[in-house]
Amino acid sequence: MSEVKGKSSTGMDENVAALVTYVFGLVTGIIFLVIEKESKFVRFHAFQSILISAVYIILNMVLGFLPIIGWLLTLLLAPIFFILWLFLLYQAYQGNLFKLPVIGDFAEEQANKFQP
């Protein structure tokens, strides 16, 4: 299911711009959310990148306060999120509007109503 139509307002192809939103997570997500004027596809991936990055940061902080078990879980969290990150990069580049459970629906809702 390809959602890509062409170029984003950044001058990049939509799939490339969507991929870049995930590269540095929160940072590139916010940058593309601010600069993207037209593409809902790119804005969706920017929102999803911001949200998944925030979830990762919060989980790391919360688990970091739990002795031993929390610390062990943070060790498992990093490779899981790394694999998820690679998967999201791939999906964005392929032009797929892949929605993560809960986060994806919220990101889509925000991308549809957000106007910079």
mmCIF file of C-alpha atoms in Angstrom:
data_model
loop_
_atom_site.group_PDB
_atom_site.id
_atom_site.type_symbol
_atom_site.label_atom_id
_atom_site.label_comp_id
_atom_site.label_asym_id
_atom_site.label_seq_id
_atom_site.Cartn_x
_atom_site.Cartn_y
_atom_site.Cartn_z
ATOM 1 C CA MET A 1 0.000 0.000 0.000
ATOM 2 C CA SER A 2 1.912 2.990 -1.255
ATOM 3 C CA GLU A 3 0.828 6.440 -0.139
ATOM 4 C CA VAL A 4 3.635 8.415 -1.788
ATOM 5 C CA LYS A 5 2.512 10.852 -4.460
ATOM 6 C CA GLY A 6 5.636 12.837 -5.314
ATOM 7 C CA LYS A 7 7.623 15.645 -3.763
ATOM 8 C CA SER A 8 7.173 17.149 -0.333
ATOM 9 C CA SER A 9 7.311 20.886 0.250
ATOM 10 C CA THR A 10 10.948 20.391 1.308
ATOM 11 C CA GLY A 11 11.880 19.513 -2.277
ATOM 12 C CA MET A 12 12.636 15.897 -1.381
ATOM 13 C CA ASP A 13 10.617 12.934 -2.534
ATOM 14 C CA GLU A 14 7.969 12.165 0.063
ATOM 15 C CA ASN A 15 9.425 8.745 0.863
ATOM 16 C CA VAL A 16 12.907 10.193 1.444
ATOM 17 C CA ALA A 17 11.555 13.016 3.626
ATOM 18 C CA ALA A 18 9.495 10.473 5.610
ATOM 19 C CA LEU A 19 12.596 8.317 6.113
ATOM 20 C CA VAL A 20 14.612 11.308 7.335
ATOM 21 C CA THR A 21 11.977 12.064 10.002
ATOM 22 C CA TYR A 22 13.100 8.875 11.777
ATOM 23 C CA VAL A 23 16.877 9.342 11.444
ATOM 24 C CA PHE A 24 17.400 11.287 14.688
ATOM 25 C CA GLY A 25 13.981 10.554 16.163
ATOM 26 C CA LEU A 26 12.661 13.451 18.184
ATOM 27 C CA VAL A 27 14.933 16.035 16.554
ATOM 28 C CA THR A 28 14.282 15.250 12.888
ATOM 29 C CA GLY A 29 10.618 14.553 13.634
ATOM 30 C CA ILE A 30 10.165 18.040 15.063
ATOM 31 C CA ILE A 31 12.174 19.667 12.267
ATOM 32 C CA PHE A 32 10.080 18.055 9.539
ATOM 33 C CA LEU A 33 6.868 18.745 11.413
ATOM 34 C CA VAL A 34 7.778 22.434 11.371
ATOM 35 C CA ILE A 35 9.067 22.694 7.788
ATOM 36 C CA GLU A 36 6.663 20.367 5.961
ATOM 37 C CA LYS A 37 3.798 22.431 4.588
ATOM 38 C CA GLU A 38 1.898 20.072 2.261
ATOM 39 C CA SER A 39 2.501 16.353 2.665
ATOM 40 C CA LYS A 40 0.297 14.590 5.204
ATOM 41 C CA PHE A 41 2.406 11.492 4.562
ATOM 42 C CA VAL A 42 5.585 13.216 5.780
ATOM 43 C CA ARG A 43 3.771 14.881 8.698
ATOM 44 C CA PHE A 44 2.345 11.486 9.740
ATOM 45 C CA HIS A 45 5.830 9.953 9.851
ATOM 46 C CA ALA A 46 7.171 13.025 11.682
ATOM 47 C CA PHE A 47 4.476 12.682 14.366
ATOM 48 C CA GLN A 48 5.009 8.935 14.636
ATOM 49 C CA SER A 49 8.777 9.480 14.948
ATOM 50 C CA ILE A 50 8.274 12.029 17.735
ATOM 51 C CA LEU A 51 5.832 9.795 19.611
ATOM 52 C CA ILE A 52 7.862 6.577 19.384
ATOM 53 C CA SER A 53 10.989 8.482 20.472
ATOM 54 C CA ALA A 54 9.122 9.930 23.454
ATOM 55 C CA VAL A 55 7.854 6.460 24.432
ATOM 56 C CA TYR A 56 11.401 5.097 24.289
ATOM 57 C CA ILE A 57 12.799 7.943 26.401
ATOM 58 C CA ILE A 58 10.039 7.657 29.017
ATOM 59 C CA LEU A 59 10.339 3.867 29.245
ATOM 60 C CA ASN A 60 14.110 4.163 29.697
ATOM 61 C CA MET A 61 13.686 6.740 32.452
ATOM 62 C CA VAL A 62 11.025 4.775 34.321
ATOM 63 C CA LEU A 63 12.870 1.452 34.043
ATOM 64 C CA GLY A 64 16.114 3.150 35.065
ATOM 65 C CA PHE A 65 14.615 3.817 38.498
ATOM 66 C CA LEU A 66 13.807 0.148 39.082
ATOM 67 C CA PRO A 67 16.798 -1.685 40.506
ATOM 68 C CA ILE A 68 18.045 -4.810 38.736
ATOM 69 C CA ILE A 69 14.836 -5.852 36.926
ATOM 70 C CA GLY A 70 14.369 -2.378 35.442
ATOM 71 C CA TRP A 71 18.006 -2.218 34.432
ATOM 72 C CA LEU A 72 17.799 -5.613 32.760
ATOM 73 C CA LEU A 73 14.645 -4.566 30.927
ATOM 74 C CA THR A 74 16.395 -1.443 29.614
ATOM 75 C CA LEU A 75 19.040 -3.741 28.131
ATOM 76 C CA LEU A 76 16.270 -5.561 26.234
ATOM 77 C CA LEU A 77 14.552 -2.339 25.249
ATOM 78 C CA ALA A 78 17.450 -0.956 23.202
ATOM 79 C CA PRO A 79 17.673 -3.779 20.611
ATOM 80 C CA ILE A 80 13.873 -3.991 20.349
ATOM 81 C CA PHE A 81 13.583 -0.289 19.594
ATOM 82 C CA PHE A 82 16.570 -0.456 17.233
ATOM 83 C CA ILE A 83 14.848 -3.158 15.177
ATOM 84 C CA LEU A 84 11.587 -1.183 15.270
ATOM 85 C CA TRP A 85 13.495 1.927 14.132
ATOM 86 C CA LEU A 86 15.008 0.052 11.160
ATOM 87 C CA PHE A 87 11.577 -1.324 10.261
ATOM 88 C CA LEU A 88 10.005 2.165 10.358
ATOM 89 C CA LEU A 89 12.827 3.568 8.213
ATOM 90 C CA TYR A 90 12.196 0.810 5.656
ATOM 91 C CA GLN A 91 8.420 1.304 5.663
ATOM 92 C CA ALA A 92 8.758 5.073 5.208
ATOM 93 C CA TYR A 93 11.211 4.642 2.331
ATOM 94 C CA GLN A 94 8.910 2.129 0.651
ATOM 95 C CA GLY A 95 6.156 4.749 0.775
ATOM 96 C CA ASN A 96 3.990 2.798 3.213
ATOM 97 C CA LEU A 97 1.789 4.513 5.754
ATOM 98 C CA PHE A 98 2.621 1.916 8.408
ATOM 99 C CA LYS A 99 0.827 2.734 11.645
ATOM 100 C CA LEU A 100 2.063 1.473 14.981
ATOM 101 C CA PRO A 101 -0.728 0.398 17.352
ATOM 102 C CA VAL A 102 -2.180 3.360 19.295
ATOM 103 C CA ILE A 103 0.698 5.685 18.383
ATOM 104 C CA GLY A 104 0.010 5.380 14.655
ATOM 105 C CA ASP A 105 -3.671 6.258 14.968
ATOM 106 C CA PHE A 106 -2.857 9.310 17.086
ATOM 107 C CA ALA A 107 -0.087 10.360 14.666
ATOM 108 C CA GLU A 108 -2.461 10.056 11.705
ATOM 109 C CA GLU A 109 -5.131 12.087 13.483
ATOM 110 C CA GLN A 110 -2.628 14.828 14.314
ATOM 111 C CA ALA A 111 -1.106 14.856 10.823
ATOM 112 C CA ASN A 112 -4.553 15.305 9.271
ATOM 113 C CA LYS A 113 -5.468 18.280 11.406
ATOM 114 C CA PHE A 114 -2.064 19.901 11.924
ATOM 115 C CA GLN A 115 -1.483 22.956 9.757
ATOM 116 C CA PRO A 116 1.890 24.724 10.095
#
